[in-house]
CSV table of C-alpha atoms and ligand atoms in Angstrom, one decimal:
chain,number,residue,atom,x,y,z
A,14,UNK,CA,-65.7,-50.1,153.9
A,15,UNK,CA,-66.7,-46.6,153.5
A,16,UNK,CA,-64.3,-43.8,153.1
A,17,UNK,CA,-64.8,-41.1,155.8
A,18,UNK,CA,-65.3,-37.5,154.4
A,19,UNK,CA,-65.0,-34.5,156.7
A,20,UNK,CA,-66.4,-31.6,155.0
A,21,UNK,CA,-69.2,-31.0,152.7
A,22,UNK,CA,-67.4,-29.9,149.7
A,23,UNK,CA,-69.0,-29.6,146.4
A,24,UNK,CA,-66.6,-31.9,145.0
A,25,UNK,CA,-67.4,-35.7,144.9
A,26,UNK,CA,-65.0,-37.6,147.2
A,27,UNK,CA,-65.8,-40.8,145.6
A,28,UNK,CA,-64.4,-39.7,142.4
A,29,UNK,CA,-60.9,-40.4,143.8
A,30,UNK,CA,-61.9,-43.8,145.2
A,31,UNK,CA,-60.9,-46.8,143.0
A,32,UNK,CA,-60.9,-50.6,144.0
A,33,UNK,CA,-57.2,-50.2,144.9
A,34,UNK,CA,-58.3,-47.4,147.6
A,35,UNK,CA,-60.6,-49.9,149.1
A,36,UNK,CA,-58.4,-53.0,148.9
A,37,UNK,CA,-60.7,-54.5,146.5
A,38,UNK,CA,-58.4,-54.8,143.4
A,39,UNK,CA,-57.5,-58.3,142.0
A,40,UNK,CA,-53.9,-59.4,142.8
A,41,UNK,CA,-51.2,-59.3,140.2
A,42,UNK,CA,-48.4,-61.3,141.4
A,43,UNK,CA,-46.2,-58.5,142.0
A,44,UNK,CA,-44.3,-60.1,145.0
A,45,UNK,CA,-44.4,-63.7,143.9
A,46,UNK,CA,-41.9,-65.8,146.0
A,47,UNK,CA,-40.8,-62.8,148.0
A,48,UNK,CA,-40.0,-63.1,151.8
A,49,UNK,CA,-41.0,-60.1,153.6
A,50,UNK,CA,-40.9,-59.0,157.2
A,51,UNK,CA,-43.5,-56.3,158.3
A,52,UNK,CA,-42.8,-54.6,161.8
A,53,UNK,CA,-45.8,-53.2,163.2
A,54,UNK,CA,-48.2,-55.6,161.4
A,55,UNK,CA,-51.0,-55.5,163.6
A,56,UNK,CA,-53.1,-52.5,164.4
A,57,UNK,CA,-54.5,-50.6,167.6
A,58,UNK,CA,-57.8,-51.2,168.8
A,59,UNK,CA,-60.4,-48.1,168.5
A,60,UNK,CA,-63.7,-47.5,169.8
A,61,UNK,CA,-65.2,-47.5,166.2
A,62,UNK,CA,-67.6,-50.5,165.7
A,63,UNK,CA,-66.1,-51.3,162.3
A,64,UNK,CA,-62.7,-49.8,162.2
A,65,UNK,CA,-60.8,-49.1,159.0
A,66,UNK,CA,-57.6,-51.1,158.1
A,67,UNK,CA,-54.4,-49.8,159.4
A,68,UNK,CA,-51.2,-49.3,157.5
A,69,UNK,CA,-49.3,-52.1,158.9
A,70,UNK,CA,-52.2,-54.7,158.4
A,71,UNK,CA,-52.9,-53.4,155.0
A,72,UNK,CA,-49.1,-53.8,153.8
A,73,UNK,CA,-49.1,-57.3,155.2
A,74,UNK,CA,-52.2,-58.4,153.5
A,75,UNK,CA,-51.5,-56.7,150.3
A,76,UNK,CA,-47.9,-58.1,150.2
A,77,UNK,CA,-49.4,-61.6,150.8
A,78,UNK,CA,-52.0,-61.1,148.3
A,79,UNK,CA,-49.3,-60.3,145.8
A,80,UNK,CA,-47.5,-63.6,146.4
A,81,UNK,CA,-45.2,-62.8,149.3
A,82,UNK,CA,-44.7,-64.9,152.5
A,83,UNK,CA,-45.0,-62.3,155.2
A,84,UNK,CA,-43.5,-62.4,158.8
A,85,UNK,CA,-46.0,-60.1,160.9
A,86,UNK,CA,-44.2,-58.6,163.8
A,87,UNK,CA,-45.9,-56.9,166.6
A,88,UNK,CA,-45.7,-56.3,170.2
A,89,UNK,CA,-49.5,-57.1,170.5
A,90,UNK,CA,-49.9,-60.9,169.8
A,91,UNK,CA,-53.6,-60.4,169.2
A,92,UNK,CA,-53.3,-57.7,166.8
A,93,UNK,CA,-50.5,-59.9,164.8
A,94,UNK,CA,-52.7,-62.9,164.9
A,95,UNK,CA,-55.7,-61.0,163.5
A,96,UNK,CA,-53.6,-59.8,160.5
A,97,UNK,CA,-52.2,-63.4,160.1
A,98,UNK,CA,-55.8,-64.8,160.2
A,99,UNK,CA,-56.9,-62.7,157.3
A,100,UNK,CA,-54.1,-63.5,155.3
A,101,UNK,CA,-54.5,-67.1,155.7
A,102,UNK,CA,-58.3,-66.8,155.5
A,103,UNK,CA,-57.6,-65.3,151.8
A,104,UNK,CA,-55.3,-68.1,150.9
A,105,UNK,CA,-52.0,-66.4,151.7
A,106,UNK,CA,-48.8,-67.2,153.6
A,107,UNK,CA,-48.0,-65.4,156.8
A,108,UNK,CA,-46.9,-66.0,160.5
A,109,UNK,CA,-46.9,-63.9,163.6
A,110,UNK,CA,-43.8,-63.0,165.8
A,111,UNK,CA,-44.1,-61.1,168.9
A,112,UNK,CA,-41.4,-58.4,169.7
A,113,UNK,CA,-41.1,-55.2,171.6
A,114,UNK,CA,-39.0,-53.2,169.3
A,115,UNK,CA,-38.2,-50.7,172.1
A,116,UNK,CA,-35.9,-53.3,173.5
A,117,UNK,CA,-32.8,-53.2,171.3
A,118,UNK,CA,-31.7,-56.5,172.6
A,119,UNK,CA,-35.1,-58.2,171.1
A,120,UNK,CA,-34.4,-57.2,167.4
A,121,UNK,CA,-31.5,-59.2,166.2
A,122,UNK,CA,-33.3,-62.4,167.6
A,123,UNK,CA,-36.6,-61.6,166.1
A,124,UNK,CA,-34.9,-61.0,162.7
A,125,UNK,CA,-33.1,-64.3,163.1
A,126,UNK,CA,-36.4,-66.1,164.0
A,127,UNK,CA,-38.2,-64.6,161.1
A,128,UNK,CA,-35.6,-65.2,158.5
A,129,UNK,CA,-35.2,-68.9,159.5
A,130,UNK,CA,-38.9,-69.4,159.3
A,131,UNK,CA,-39.2,-67.6,155.8
A,132,UNK,CA,-35.9,-69.2,154.5
A,133,UNK,CA,-34.5,-66.0,153.7
A,134,UNK,CA,-35.3,-62.5,153.3
A,135,UNK,CA,-36.1,-60.3,150.4
A,136,UNK,CA,-37.7,-57.2,152.0
A,137,UNK,CA,-38.6,-55.4,155.1
A,138,UNK,CA,-41.3,-52.9,155.9
A,139,UNK,CA,-40.6,-51.1,159.0
A,140,UNK,CA,-44.0,-49.7,159.8
A,141,UNK,CA,-44.2,-49.4,163.5
A,142,UNK,CA,-44.7,-45.8,164.8
A,143,UNK,CA,-45.9,-44.3,168.2
A,144,UNK,CA,-46.6,-41.0,169.6
A,145,UNK,CA,-47.1,-39.9,173.1
A,146,UNK,CA,-48.6,-36.8,171.6
A,147,UNK,CA,-47.0,-34.4,174.1
A,148,UNK,CA,-46.6,-30.7,173.2
A,149,UNK,CA,-43.1,-29.2,173.9
A,150,UNK,CA,-44.1,-27.4,177.2
A,151,UNK,CA,-45.4,-31.0,178.4
A,152,UNK,CA,-42.6,-33.1,177.0
A,153,UNK,CA,-40.9,-35.7,179.3
A,154,UNK,CA,-37.7,-37.2,178.8
A,155,UNK,CA,-39.4,-40.7,179.1
A,156,UNK,CA,-41.8,-39.9,176.3
A,157,UNK,CA,-39.4,-38.5,174.1
A,158,UNK,CA,-36.9,-41.5,174.6
A,159,UNK,CA,-39.6,-43.9,174.0
A,160,UNK,CA,-40.9,-42.3,170.9
A,161,UNK,CA,-37.4,-42.2,169.6
A,162,UNK,CA,-36.6,-45.8,170.5
A,163,UNK,CA,-39.5,-47.1,168.5
A,164,UNK,CA,-39.6,-44.6,165.8
A,165,UNK,CA,-35.9,-44.3,165.0
A,166,UNK,CA,-33.6,-46.7,167.1
A,167,UNK,CA,-35.7,-49.8,166.2
A,168,UNK,CA,-35.6,-48.9,162.5
A,169,UNK,CA,-31.6,-48.6,162.5
A,170,UNK,CA,-31.5,-51.8,164.4
A,171,UNK,CA,-33.9,-53.8,162.1
A,172,UNK,CA,-32.2,-52.2,159.0
A,173,UNK,CA,-28.6,-53.1,160.4
A,174,UNK,CA,-29.8,-56.7,160.9
A,175,UNK,CA,-31.6,-56.9,157.6
A,176,UNK,CA,-28.3,-55.8,155.5
A,177,UNK,CA,-26.6,-58.7,156.9
A,178,UNK,CA,-29.0,-61.3,155.9
A,179,UNK,CA,-31.1,-59.8,153.0
A,180,UNK,CA,-30.5,-61.2,149.4
A,181,UNK,CA,-28.8,-58.8,146.9
A,182,UNK,CA,-31.4,-56.7,145.2
A,183,UNK,CA,-33.7,-56.6,148.3
A,184,UNK,CA,-35.7,-53.6,149.6
A,185,UNK,CA,-36.4,-51.8,152.8
A,186,UNK,CA,-38.9,-49.3,153.5
A,187,UNK,CA,-39.8,-46.9,156.4
A,188,UNK,CA,-43.1,-45.4,157.3
A,189,UNK,CA,-42.6,-41.8,158.1
A,190,UNK,CA,-45.4,-39.1,158.3
A,191,UNK,CA,-46.2,-35.7,156.7
A,192,UNK,CA,-45.6,-34.6,160.3
A,193,UNK,CA,-42.0,-34.9,159.5
A,194,UNK,CA,-42.4,-31.6,157.5
A,195,UNK,CA,-44.6,-29.6,159.7
A,196,UNK,CA,-45.5,-28.9,163.2
A,197,UNK,CA,-49.4,-28.6,162.8
A,198,UNK,CA,-49.8,-31.4,165.7
A,199,UNK,CA,-47.6,-29.7,168.1
A,200,UNK,CA,-46.2,-33.0,168.6
A,201,UNK,CA,-42.3,-32.5,168.7
A,202,UNK,CA,-41.2,-35.9,169.6
A,203,UNK,CA,-43.2,-37.7,166.6
A,204,UNK,CA,-42.5,-34.8,164.2
A,205,UNK,CA,-38.8,-34.8,164.6
A,206,UNK,CA,-38.3,-38.6,165.0
A,207,UNK,CA,-40.4,-39.0,161.5
A,208,UNK,CA,-38.0,-36.4,160.2
A,209,UNK,CA,-35.0,-38.5,161.6
A,210,UNK,CA,-36.4,-41.5,159.6
A,211,UNK,CA,-36.0,-39.6,156.1
A,212,UNK,CA,-32.3,-39.1,157.1
A,213,UNK,CA,-31.9,-42.6,158.3
A,214,UNK,CA,-33.5,-44.0,155.3
A,215,UNK,CA,-30.8,-42.4,153.0
A,216,UNK,CA,-28.1,-43.7,155.3
A,217,UNK,CA,-29.5,-47.3,154.9
A,218,UNK,CA,-29.7,-46.8,151.1
A,219,UNK,CA,-26.0,-45.8,151.3
A,220,UNK,CA,-25.1,-48.9,153.3
A,221,UNK,CA,-27.2,-51.2,151.0
A,222,UNK,CA,-25.6,-50.0,148.0
A,223,UNK,CA,-23.0,-52.8,147.4
A,224,UNK,CA,-25.6,-55.5,147.7
A,225,UNK,CA,-28.1,-53.6,145.4
A,226,UNK,CA,-30.4,-53.2,148.4
A,227,UNK,CA,-32.7,-50.1,148.2
A,228,UNK,CA,-34.4,-48.1,151.0
A,229,UNK,CA,-37.2,-45.7,150.6
A,230,UNK,CA,-39.8,-44.0,152.8
A,231,UNK,CA,-43.4,-43.6,152.6
A,232,UNK,CA,-44.9,-40.5,154.3
A,233,UNK,CA,-48.4,-40.7,154.9
A,234,UNK,CA,-50.7,-37.3,155.2
A,235,UNK,CA,-54.2,-37.5,156.8
A,236,UNK,CA,-55.2,-41.2,156.6
A,237,UNK,CA,-58.5,-42.8,157.8
A,238,UNK,CA,-56.8,-45.6,160.0
A,239,UNK,CA,-57.3,-46.4,163.4
A,240,UNK,CA,-54.3,-44.3,164.3
A,241,UNK,CA,-55.9,-41.5,162.1
A,242,UNK,CA,-59.1,-41.7,163.9
A,243,UNK,CA,-57.4,-41.4,167.4
A,244,UNK,CA,-55.7,-38.4,166.1
A,245,UNK,CA,-59.0,-36.9,165.0
A,246,UNK,CA,-60.6,-37.6,168.3
A,247,UNK,CA,-57.6,-35.5,169.9
A,248,UNK,CA,-57.9,-32.7,167.3
A,249,UNK,CA,-61.4,-32.7,165.6
A,250,UNK,CA,-60.2,-30.1,163.1
A,251,UNK,CA,-57.1,-32.2,162.1
A,252,UNK,CA,-58.0,-33.1,158.6
A,253,UNK,CA,-60.3,-30.2,157.5
A,254,UNK,CA,-58.1,-29.3,154.6
A,255,UNK,CA,-57.6,-32.9,153.1
A,256,UNK,CA,-57.1,-33.2,149.3
A,257,UNK,CA,-60.4,-34.6,147.4
A,258,UNK,CA,-62.3,-34.2,150.4
A,259,UNK,CA,-61.4,-37.4,151.9
A,260,UNK,CA,-58.6,-38.9,154.0
A,261,UNK,CA,-56.5,-41.6,152.6
A,262,UNK,CA,-56.8,-45.4,153.4
A,263,UNK,CA,-54.4,-47.9,154.8
A,264,UNK,CA,-54.6,-49.6,151.5
A,265,UNK,CA,-53.4,-46.5,149.8
A,266,UNK,CA,-50.3,-46.5,152.1
A,267,UNK,CA,-50.0,-50.3,151.4
A,268,UNK,CA,-50.0,-49.7,147.5
A,269,UNK,CA,-47.3,-47.2,147.9
A,270,UNK,CA,-45.3,-49.7,149.8
A,271,UNK,CA,-45.8,-52.4,147.6
A,272,UNK,CA,-44.3,-50.3,144.7
A,273,UNK,CA,-41.2,-49.4,146.7
A,274,UNK,CA,-40.7,-53.1,147.9
A,275,UNK,CA,-41.2,-54.6,144.8
A,276,UNK,CA,-38.9,-54.6,141.6
A,277,UNK,CA,-41.0,-52.0,139.9
A,278,UNK,CA,-39.2,-49.4,141.8
A,279,UNK,CA,-35.6,-50.8,141.0
A,280,UNK,CA,-34.1,-47.5,140.4
A,281,UNK,CA,-36.0,-45.7,143.2
A,282,UNK,CA,-33.5,-45.3,146.3
A,283,UNK,CA,-33.0,-43.0,149.2
A,284,UNK,CA,-36.5,-41.6,148.3
A,285,UNK,CA,-39.2,-40.1,150.4
A,286,UNK,CA,-42.8,-40.7,148.7
A,287,UNK,CA,-45.3,-38.3,150.2
A,288,UNK,CA,-48.7,-40.0,150.2
A,289,UNK,CA,-51.0,-37.2,151.1
A,290,UNK,CA,-53.1,-36.3,148.1
A,291,UNK,CA,-50.9,-33.5,147.2
A,292,UNK,CA,-51.3,-31.7,150.7
A,293,UNK,CA,-47.7,-30.9,150.9
A,294,UNK,CA,-47.6,-29.5,147.6
A,295,UNK,CA,-50.3,-27.1,148.5
A,296,UNK,CA,-53.3,-29.0,147.2
A,297,UNK,CA,-55.3,-28.5,150.4
A,298,UNK,CA,-59.0,-27.4,150.4
A,299,UNK,CA,-59.7,-24.2,152.1
A,300,UNK,CA,-56.1,-23.6,153.3
L,413,NAD,N1,-53.0,-41.4,160.2
L,413,NAD,C1,-52.2,-42.4,160.1
L,413,NAD,O1,-52.6,-43.4,160.1
L,413,NAD,C2,-50.6,-42.2,159.8
L,413,NAD,C3,-50.3,-40.8,159.3
L,413,NAD,C4,-48.9,-40.8,158.9
L,413,NAD,C5,-48.1,-41.7,159.2
L,413,NAD,N2,-48.4,-42.8,159.9
L,413,NAD,C6,-47.4,-44.0,160.4
L,413,NAD,O2,-47.9,-45.1,160.0
L,413,NAD,C7,-47.3,-46.0,161.1
L,413,NAD,C8,-48.5,-47.0,161.6
L,413,NAD,O3,-49.8,-46.9,161.1
L,413,NAD,P1,-50.8,-48.0,161.5
L,413,NAD,O4,-51.9,-47.8,160.8
L,413,NAD,O5,-50.1,-49.6,161.3
L,413,NAD,O6,-50.7,-47.8,163.0
L,413,NAD,P2,-51.4,-48.6,164.3
L,413,NAD,O7,-51.2,-47.9,165.5
L,413,NAD,O8,-52.7,-49.0,164.2
L,413,NAD,O9,-50.5,-49.9,164.5
L,413,NAD,C9,-49.2,-50.0,164.8
L,413,NAD,C10,-48.7,-51.2,165.4
L,413,NAD,O10,-47.6,-51.1,166.0
L,413,NAD,C11,-47.4,-51.8,167.2
L,413,NAD,N3,-46.5,-51.4,168.1
L,413,NAD,C12,-46.5,-50.2,169.0
L,413,NAD,N4,-45.5,-50.3,169.7
L,413,NAD,C13,-44.7,-51.3,169.5
L,413,NAD,C14,-43.7,-51.9,169.9
L,413,NAD,N5,-42.9,-51.3,171.0
L,413,NAD,N6,-43.1,-53.0,169.5
L,413,NAD,C15,-43.6,-53.6,168.5
L,413,NAD,N7,-44.8,-53.3,167.9
L,413,NAD,C16,-45.3,-52.2,168.5
L,413,NAD,C17,-48.8,-51.7,167.7
L,413,NAD,O11,-49.1,-53.1,168.6
L,413,NAD,C18,-49.7,-51.7,166.4
L,413,NAD,O12,-50.3,-53.0,166.2
L,413,NAD,C19,-46.6,-45.3,161.9
L,413,NAD,O13,-45.2,-45.4,161.7
L,413,NAD,C20,-47.2,-44.0,161.8
L,413,NAD,O14,-46.2,-42.9,162.3
L,413,NAD,C21,-49.7,-42.9,160.1
């Protein structure tokens, strides 16, 4: 896979590209024996002939490579099956489960099914996220509520169930976004729901404290995923200022999730890790 660059800078974008960036690094057994649910483990279809890997699929594949048994939850059976097929083809352990997370009644049974099949639960990556992409003047109650049902309510319900059954010392991650901090996309339901996730993660961390269960947030910036490509098609100037002259990859999001869900981050809790090449900190080209 190549990494898409967007501006002809004098810098060399490939200088920041490593085997990990491309999902080509050897596995190191960092999640050996762990049982993990990934919610939003498929990825959307895009028009590109060779689409890049999405965040949820990259997390699922990486967790399995690192030794976890992974339950791949998604609304789209084909998308979840494709993730599982990739894992199994690499010799990993995974299964798919279909759930519409916008249906609150579907979440507890889905967690129960997965925990039964996994034989327990050590970690949960709440990656699912949607956007109707409506600006404030065009916003509808239906679009607002749907974005919040998927991006916030489902995470709350999954975490509530997980805290009941997860082994002490487990970990939960939420996938927020740089959009939680800025309104560049004129996308208020997405931006505010992504900000709500950060407060929700702190509340989950608080609730998990007695069992030593941690909860942290990954907030990606401009990523070259199928979701990122759809966003770039809507707004061609979206990623002009990306640090390093390239967007991030789904693998880079997955490595951050791997750290936060593994015991390597055992004292990191209620934290938001911005995965944006430094963009939020002002490392933005031509900005
Ligand atoms: N450019 C980026 O990729 C970017 C940047 C910042 C944050 N994020 C965040 O990353 C996460 C998603 O990344 P991705 O690359 O996996 O996206 P994706 O859109 O490719 O995949 C999301 C998956 O969620 C599933 N899904 C959608 N609605 C669902 C529902 N109601 N129930 C169950 N599953 C449902 C879809 O079928 C799809 O397989 C989101 O939380 C998003 O906000 C992405």
